[in-house]
Short mmCIF file of C-alpha atoms in Angstrom, two decimals:
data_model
loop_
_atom_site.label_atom_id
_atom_site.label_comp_id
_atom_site.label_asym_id
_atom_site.label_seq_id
_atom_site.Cartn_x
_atom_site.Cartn_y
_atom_site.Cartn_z
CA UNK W 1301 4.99 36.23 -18.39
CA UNK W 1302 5.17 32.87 -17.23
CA UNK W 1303 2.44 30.75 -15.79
CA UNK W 1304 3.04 30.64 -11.79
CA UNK W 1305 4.04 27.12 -10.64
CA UNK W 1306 2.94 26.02 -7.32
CA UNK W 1307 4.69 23.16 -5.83
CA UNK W 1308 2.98 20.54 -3.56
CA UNK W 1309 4.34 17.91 -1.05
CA UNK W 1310 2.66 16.24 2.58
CA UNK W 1311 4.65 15.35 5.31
CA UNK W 1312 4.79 13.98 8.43
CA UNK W 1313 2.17 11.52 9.61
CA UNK W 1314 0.03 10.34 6.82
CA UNK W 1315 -3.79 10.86 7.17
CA UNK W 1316 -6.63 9.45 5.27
CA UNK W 1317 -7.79 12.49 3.26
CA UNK W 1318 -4.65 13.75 1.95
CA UNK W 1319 -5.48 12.42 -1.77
CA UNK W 1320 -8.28 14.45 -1.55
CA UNK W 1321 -6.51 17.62 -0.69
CA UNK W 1322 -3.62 16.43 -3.27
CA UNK W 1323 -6.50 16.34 -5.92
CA UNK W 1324 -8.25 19.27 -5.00
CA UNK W 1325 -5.07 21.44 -5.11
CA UNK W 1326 -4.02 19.80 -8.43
CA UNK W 1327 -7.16 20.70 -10.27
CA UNK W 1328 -8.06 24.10 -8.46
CA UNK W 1329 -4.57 25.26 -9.38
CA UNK W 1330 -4.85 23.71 -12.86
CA UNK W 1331 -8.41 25.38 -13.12
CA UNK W 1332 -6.96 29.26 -12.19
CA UNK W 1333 -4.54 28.72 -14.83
CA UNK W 1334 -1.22 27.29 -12.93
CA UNK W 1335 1.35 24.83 -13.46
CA UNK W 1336 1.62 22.03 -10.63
CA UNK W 1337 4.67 20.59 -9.55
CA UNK W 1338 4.53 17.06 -7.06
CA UNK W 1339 7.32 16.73 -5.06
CA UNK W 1340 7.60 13.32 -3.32
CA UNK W 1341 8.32 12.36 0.30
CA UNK W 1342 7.52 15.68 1.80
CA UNK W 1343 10.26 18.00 2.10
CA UNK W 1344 13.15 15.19 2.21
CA UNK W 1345 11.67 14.90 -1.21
CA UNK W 1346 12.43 18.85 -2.11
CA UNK W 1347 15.81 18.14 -1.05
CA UNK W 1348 16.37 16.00 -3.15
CA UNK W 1349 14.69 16.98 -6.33
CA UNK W 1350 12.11 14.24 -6.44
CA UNK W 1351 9.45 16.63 -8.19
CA UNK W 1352 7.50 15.59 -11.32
CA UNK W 1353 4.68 17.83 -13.17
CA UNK W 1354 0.97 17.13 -11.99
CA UNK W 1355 -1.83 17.29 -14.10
CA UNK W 1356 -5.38 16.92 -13.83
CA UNK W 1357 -5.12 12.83 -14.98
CA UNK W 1358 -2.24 12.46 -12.36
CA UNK W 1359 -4.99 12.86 -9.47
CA UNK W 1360 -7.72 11.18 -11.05
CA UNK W 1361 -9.57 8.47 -9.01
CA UNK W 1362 -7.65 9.09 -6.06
CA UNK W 1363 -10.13 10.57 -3.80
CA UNK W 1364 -11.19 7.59 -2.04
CA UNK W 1365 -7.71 6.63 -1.57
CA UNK W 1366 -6.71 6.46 2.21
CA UNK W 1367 -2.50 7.36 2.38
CA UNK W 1368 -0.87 9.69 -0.02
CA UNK W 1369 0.27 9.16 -3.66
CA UNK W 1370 2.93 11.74 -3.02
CA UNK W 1371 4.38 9.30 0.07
CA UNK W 1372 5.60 11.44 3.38
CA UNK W 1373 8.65 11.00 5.50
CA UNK W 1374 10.13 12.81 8.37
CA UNK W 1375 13.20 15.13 7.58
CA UNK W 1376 15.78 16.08 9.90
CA UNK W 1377 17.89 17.80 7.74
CA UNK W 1378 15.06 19.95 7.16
CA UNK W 1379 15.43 21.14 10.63
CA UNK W 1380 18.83 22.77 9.41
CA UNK W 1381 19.35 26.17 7.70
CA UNK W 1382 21.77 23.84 5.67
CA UNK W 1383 19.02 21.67 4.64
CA UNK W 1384 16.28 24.11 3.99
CA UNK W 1385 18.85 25.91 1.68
CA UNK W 1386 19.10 22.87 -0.63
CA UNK W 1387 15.57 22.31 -0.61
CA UNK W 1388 15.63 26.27 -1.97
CA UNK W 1389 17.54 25.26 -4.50
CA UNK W 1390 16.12 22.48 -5.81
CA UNK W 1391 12.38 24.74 -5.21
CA UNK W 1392 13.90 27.50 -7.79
CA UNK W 1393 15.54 24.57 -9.96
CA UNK W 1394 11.95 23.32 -11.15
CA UNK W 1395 10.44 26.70 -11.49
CA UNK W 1396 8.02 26.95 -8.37
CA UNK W 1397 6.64 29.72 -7.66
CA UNK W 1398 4.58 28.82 -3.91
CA UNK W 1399 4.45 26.16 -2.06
CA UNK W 1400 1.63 24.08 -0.18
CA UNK W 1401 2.25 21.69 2.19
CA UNK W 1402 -0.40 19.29 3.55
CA UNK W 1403 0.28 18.00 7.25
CA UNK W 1404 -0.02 18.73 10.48
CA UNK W 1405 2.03 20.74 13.13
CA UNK W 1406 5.27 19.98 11.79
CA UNK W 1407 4.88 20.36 8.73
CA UNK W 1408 3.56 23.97 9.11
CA UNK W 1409 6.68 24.34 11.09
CA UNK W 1410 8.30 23.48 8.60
CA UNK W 1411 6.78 25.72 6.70
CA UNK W 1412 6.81 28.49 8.12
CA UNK W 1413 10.78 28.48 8.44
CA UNK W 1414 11.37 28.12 4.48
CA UNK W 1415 9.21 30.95 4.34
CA UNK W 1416 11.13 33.23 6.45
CA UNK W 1417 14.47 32.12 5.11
CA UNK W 1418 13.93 32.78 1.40
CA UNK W 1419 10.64 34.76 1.68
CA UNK W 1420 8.43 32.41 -0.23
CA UNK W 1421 4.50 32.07 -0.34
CA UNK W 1422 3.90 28.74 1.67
CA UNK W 1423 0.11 27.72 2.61
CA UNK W 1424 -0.33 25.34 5.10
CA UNK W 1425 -3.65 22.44 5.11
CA UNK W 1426 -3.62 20.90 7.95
CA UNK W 1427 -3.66 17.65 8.03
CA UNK W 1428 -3.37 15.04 11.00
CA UNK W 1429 -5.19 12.27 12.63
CA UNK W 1430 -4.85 14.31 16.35
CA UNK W 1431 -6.67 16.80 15.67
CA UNK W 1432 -4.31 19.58 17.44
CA UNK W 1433 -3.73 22.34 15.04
CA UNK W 1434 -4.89 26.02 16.56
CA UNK W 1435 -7.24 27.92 14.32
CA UNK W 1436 -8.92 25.17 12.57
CA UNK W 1437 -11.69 23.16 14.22
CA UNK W 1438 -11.19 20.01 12.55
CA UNK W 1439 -8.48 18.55 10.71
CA UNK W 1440 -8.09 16.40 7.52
CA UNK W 1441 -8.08 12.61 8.67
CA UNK W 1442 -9.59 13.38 12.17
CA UNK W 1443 -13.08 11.93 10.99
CA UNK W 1444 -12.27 8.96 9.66
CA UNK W 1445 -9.96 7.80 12.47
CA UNK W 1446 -12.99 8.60 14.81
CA UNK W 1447 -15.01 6.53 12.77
CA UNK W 1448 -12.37 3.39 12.74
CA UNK W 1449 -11.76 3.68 16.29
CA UNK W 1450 -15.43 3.50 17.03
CA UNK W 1451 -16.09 0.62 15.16
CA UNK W 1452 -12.65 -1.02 16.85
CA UNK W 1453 -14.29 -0.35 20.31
CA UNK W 1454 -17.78 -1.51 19.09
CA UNK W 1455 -16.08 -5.11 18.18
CA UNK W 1456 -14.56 -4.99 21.47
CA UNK W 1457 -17.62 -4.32 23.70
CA UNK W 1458 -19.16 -7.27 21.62
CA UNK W 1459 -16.39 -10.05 23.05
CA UNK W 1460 -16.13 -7.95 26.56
CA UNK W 1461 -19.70 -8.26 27.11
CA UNK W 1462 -18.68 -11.94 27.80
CA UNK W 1463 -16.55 -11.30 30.54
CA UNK W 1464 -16.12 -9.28 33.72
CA UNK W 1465 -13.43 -7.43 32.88
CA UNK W 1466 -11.81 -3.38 32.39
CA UNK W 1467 -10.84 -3.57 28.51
CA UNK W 1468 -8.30 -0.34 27.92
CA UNK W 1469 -8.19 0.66 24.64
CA UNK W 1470 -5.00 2.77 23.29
CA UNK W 1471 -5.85 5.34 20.83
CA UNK W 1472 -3.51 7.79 19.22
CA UNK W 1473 -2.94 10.92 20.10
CA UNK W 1474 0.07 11.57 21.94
CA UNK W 1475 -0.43 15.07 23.47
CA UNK W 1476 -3.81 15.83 21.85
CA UNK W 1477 -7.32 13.74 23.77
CA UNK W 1478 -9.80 14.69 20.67
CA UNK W 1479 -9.24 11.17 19.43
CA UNK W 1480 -10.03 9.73 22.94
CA UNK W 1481 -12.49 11.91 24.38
CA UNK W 1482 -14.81 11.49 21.70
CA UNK W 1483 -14.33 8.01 20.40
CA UNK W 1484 -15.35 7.65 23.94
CA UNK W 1485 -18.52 9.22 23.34
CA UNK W 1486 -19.29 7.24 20.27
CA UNK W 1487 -18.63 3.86 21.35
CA UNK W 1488 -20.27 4.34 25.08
CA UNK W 1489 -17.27 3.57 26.58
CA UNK W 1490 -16.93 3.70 30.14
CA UNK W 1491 -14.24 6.67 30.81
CA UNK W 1492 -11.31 8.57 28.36
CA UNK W 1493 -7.93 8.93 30.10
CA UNK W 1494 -6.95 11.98 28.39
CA UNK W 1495 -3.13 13.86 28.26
CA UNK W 1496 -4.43 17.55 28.14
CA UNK W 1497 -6.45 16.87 32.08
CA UNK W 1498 -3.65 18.55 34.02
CA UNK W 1499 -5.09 18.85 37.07
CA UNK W 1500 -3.72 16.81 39.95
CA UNK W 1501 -6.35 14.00 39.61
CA UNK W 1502 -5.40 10.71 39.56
CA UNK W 1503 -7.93 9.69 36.79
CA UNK W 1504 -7.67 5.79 37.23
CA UNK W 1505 -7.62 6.27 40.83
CA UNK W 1506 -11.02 8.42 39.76
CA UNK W 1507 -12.54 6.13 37.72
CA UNK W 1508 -11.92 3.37 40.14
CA UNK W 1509 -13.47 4.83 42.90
CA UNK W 1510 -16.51 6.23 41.35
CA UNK W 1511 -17.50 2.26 40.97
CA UNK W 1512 -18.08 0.24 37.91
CA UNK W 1513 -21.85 -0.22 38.19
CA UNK W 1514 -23.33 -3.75 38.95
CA UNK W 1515 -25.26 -4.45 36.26
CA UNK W 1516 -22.50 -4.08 33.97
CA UNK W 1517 -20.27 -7.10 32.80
CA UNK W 1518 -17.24 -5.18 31.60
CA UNK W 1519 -16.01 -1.73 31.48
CA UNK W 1520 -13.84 0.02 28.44
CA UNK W 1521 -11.45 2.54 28.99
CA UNK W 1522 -10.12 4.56 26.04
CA UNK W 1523 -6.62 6.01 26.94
CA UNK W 1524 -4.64 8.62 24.68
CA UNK W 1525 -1.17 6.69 24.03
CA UNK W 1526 2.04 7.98 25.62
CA UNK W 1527 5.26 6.86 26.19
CA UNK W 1528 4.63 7.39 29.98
CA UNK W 1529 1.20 6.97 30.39
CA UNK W 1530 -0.47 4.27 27.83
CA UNK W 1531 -2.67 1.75 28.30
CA UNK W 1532 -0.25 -0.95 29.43
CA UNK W 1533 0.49 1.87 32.18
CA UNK W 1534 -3.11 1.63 33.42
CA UNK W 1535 -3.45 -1.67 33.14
CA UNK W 1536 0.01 -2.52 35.42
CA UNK W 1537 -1.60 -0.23 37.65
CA UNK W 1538 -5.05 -1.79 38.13
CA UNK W 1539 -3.48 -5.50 38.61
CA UNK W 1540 -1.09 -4.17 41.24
CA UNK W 1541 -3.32 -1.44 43.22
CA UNK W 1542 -7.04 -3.01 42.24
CA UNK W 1543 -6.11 -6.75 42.09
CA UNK W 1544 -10.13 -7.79 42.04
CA UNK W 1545 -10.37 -6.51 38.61
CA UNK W 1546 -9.71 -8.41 35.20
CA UNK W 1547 -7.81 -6.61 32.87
CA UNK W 1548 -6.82 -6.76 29.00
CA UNK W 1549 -5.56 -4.45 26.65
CA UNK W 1550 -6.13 -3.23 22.94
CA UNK W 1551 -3.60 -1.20 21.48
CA UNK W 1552 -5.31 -0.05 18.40
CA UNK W 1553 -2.01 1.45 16.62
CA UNK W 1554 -1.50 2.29 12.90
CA UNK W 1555 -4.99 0.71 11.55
CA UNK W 1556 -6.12 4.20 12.87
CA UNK W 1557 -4.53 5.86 9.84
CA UNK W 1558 -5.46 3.75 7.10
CA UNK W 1559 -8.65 3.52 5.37
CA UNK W 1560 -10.88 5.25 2.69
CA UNK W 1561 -11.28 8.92 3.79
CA UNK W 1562 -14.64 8.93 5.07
CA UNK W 1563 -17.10 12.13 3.43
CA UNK W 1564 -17.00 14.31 5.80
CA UNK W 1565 -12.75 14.19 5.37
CA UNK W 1566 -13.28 14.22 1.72
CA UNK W 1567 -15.41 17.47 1.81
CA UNK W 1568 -13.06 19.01 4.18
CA UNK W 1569 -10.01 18.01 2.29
CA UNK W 1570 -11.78 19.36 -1.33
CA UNK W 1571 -12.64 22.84 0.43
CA UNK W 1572 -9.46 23.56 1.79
CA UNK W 1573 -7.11 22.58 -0.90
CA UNK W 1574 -9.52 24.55 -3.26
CA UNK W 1575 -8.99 27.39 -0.24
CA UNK W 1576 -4.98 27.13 -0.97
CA UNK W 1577 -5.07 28.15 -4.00
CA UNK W 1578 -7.07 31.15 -3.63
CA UNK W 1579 -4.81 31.77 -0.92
CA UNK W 1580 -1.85 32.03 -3.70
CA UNK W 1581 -4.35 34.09 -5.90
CA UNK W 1582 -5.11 36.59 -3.19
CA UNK W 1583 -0.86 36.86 -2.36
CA UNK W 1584 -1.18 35.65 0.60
CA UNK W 1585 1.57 34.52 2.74
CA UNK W 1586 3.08 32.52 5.88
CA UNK W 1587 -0.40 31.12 6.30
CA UNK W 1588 -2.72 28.01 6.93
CA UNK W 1589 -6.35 27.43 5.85
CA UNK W 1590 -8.78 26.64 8.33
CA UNK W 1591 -12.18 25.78 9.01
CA UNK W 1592 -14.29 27.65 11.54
CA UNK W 1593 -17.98 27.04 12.20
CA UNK W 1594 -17.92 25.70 8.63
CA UNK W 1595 -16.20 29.13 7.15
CA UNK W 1596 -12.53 28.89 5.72
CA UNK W 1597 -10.43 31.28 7.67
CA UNK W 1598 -6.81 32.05 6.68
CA UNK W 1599 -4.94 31.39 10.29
CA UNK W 1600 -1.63 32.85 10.45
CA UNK W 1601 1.94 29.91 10.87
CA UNK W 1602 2.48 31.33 13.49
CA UNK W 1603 -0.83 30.81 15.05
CA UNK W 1604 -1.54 27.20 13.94
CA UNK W 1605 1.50 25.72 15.58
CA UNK W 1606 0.92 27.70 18.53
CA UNK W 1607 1.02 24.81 21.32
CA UNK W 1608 -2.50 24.23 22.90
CA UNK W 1609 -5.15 22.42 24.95
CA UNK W 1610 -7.86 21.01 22.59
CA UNK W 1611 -9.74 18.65 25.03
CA UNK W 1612 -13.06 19.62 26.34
CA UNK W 1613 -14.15 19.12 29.62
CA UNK W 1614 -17.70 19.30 28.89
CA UNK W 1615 -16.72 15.95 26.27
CA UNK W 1616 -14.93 14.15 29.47
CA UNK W 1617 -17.58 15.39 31.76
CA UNK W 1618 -20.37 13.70 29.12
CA UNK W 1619 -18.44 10.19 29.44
CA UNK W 1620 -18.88 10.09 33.06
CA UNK W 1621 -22.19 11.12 32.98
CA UNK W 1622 -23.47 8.85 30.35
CA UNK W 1623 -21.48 5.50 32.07
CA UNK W 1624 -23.42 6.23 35.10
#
């Protein structure tokens, strides 16, 4: 009987960590006595038939490598039953037996329908700068973009510190506050303008009025991006409503992805793509692997893209407290 072939792609949104993960799955599945097949560009890549045989040299000194050597892209046609049936074909072309693909939410979507079309073992890492996957309490590439938004904010505070003036600092995010709510914390900024608070709070109106405290020289806001409500939103705001105030804005962007995977990322990234593959091993199907209160879990597809609310009001509640 032949060796079992697990393929391997990452998709969507890169994240620093991913080589790690790439590596780890390469030589834990090469370890247990599998073949490993790369596929490039996520699964526009399967579609295509851009797959090529890993082994252990083909991941070798790519830990500290922020990105991925397998590249990513997003696929519409993947979307399609069309799509997903051509990506089956090329998936039993080049002998694969499972598949594990690193990314975040949609890529376990993703996932999780080429599993229930054609009934094949998928394992999801995730893997995404947000931090919003259910069942997992940290993601691949959430610590290091932490860490570079901190030190972003710290450079900030060192040429706002000349100046009396409200500094709001766009972070990504989109729906998910993790990256804002705590980068908050770490940098001592002065509030986090979150998504997730859906209460019916004005929170610049909020942060306004609870006063920006005499003694300071300058106030930083860090606000979760959106398409409706970004910094440049805020900042329209305050020079319309709060005229007395200075304002300027930072839009951090996509120097949040890049970077060397810090340790902590490269830890989590070797224990769960080391996790995969006993997932294959064990026959086990449809599912992510996870980290809870430093365990691996399995957490069903199902489960992981499940839609939630990952800020913490205790982590808001701690910026205001600590700007006081």
């Amino acid at each position: 009987m032949k060796n079992k072939t697990i393929g391997l792609l990452t998709s969507g949104g890169d994240a620093p960590g991913m080589n790690a993960a790439i590596r780890a799955v390469t030589r834990a599945a090469i370890s247990s006595g599998y073949n490993v097949k790369a596929i490039y560009h996520g699964y526009q890549g399967l579609i295509n038939g851009e797959i090529e045989e890993f082994t252990t040299e083909s991941v070798s000194g790519i830990i500290a490598r922020g990105g991925t050597i397998l590249k990513t892209a997003r696929c519409d046609d993947f979307r399609t039953e069309k799509g997903r049936a051509k990506a089956y074909e090329q998936f039993k072309k080049a002998g694969m037996d499972a598949l594990v693909c690193i990314g975040g939410n949609g890529t376990l979507t993703g996932a999780l329908a080429f599993a229930d079309d054609f009934g094949i073992q998928c394992i999801g890492i995730p893997a995404t700068i947000d931090n919003d996957i259910n069942g997992t309490d940290e993601t691949i590439g959430y610590d290091t973009t932490l860490n570079t938004i901190m030190e972003c904010v710290d450079k900030i505070r060192d040429t706002a510190a000349s100046h009396e003036r409200i500094f709001f600092v766009e972070v990504m995010g989109r729906d998910a506050g993790w990256l804002a709510q705590s980068s908050a914390i770490a940098s001592g900024a002065e509030a986090a303008i979150v998504p997730e608070k859906t209460t019916n709070v004005d929170q610049l109106a909020q942060y306004i009025e609870k006063g920006i405290r005499k003694s300071k020289n300058s106030s930083i806001v860090i606000v979760s991006e959106s398409p409706e409500c970004g910094a440049m939103h805020y900042a329209e705001r305050v020079k319309k409503e709060y005229p007395q105030f200075d304002v300027r804005v930072s839009i951090l962007g996509h120097m949040q992805r890049g970077g060397s995977p810090s340790a902590r990322d490269r830890i989590l990234a070797s224990v769960l793509g080391s996790f995969a593959v006993e997932a294959i091993k064990e026959g086990q199907h449809n599912i992510m692997v996870g980290i809870l209160n430093g365990t691996p879990v399995y957490v069903p597809f199902a489960k992981a893209i499940q839609v939630q609310d990952k800020s913490d009001q205790t982590f808001l509640n701690l910026v205001a407290t600590l700007s006081n």
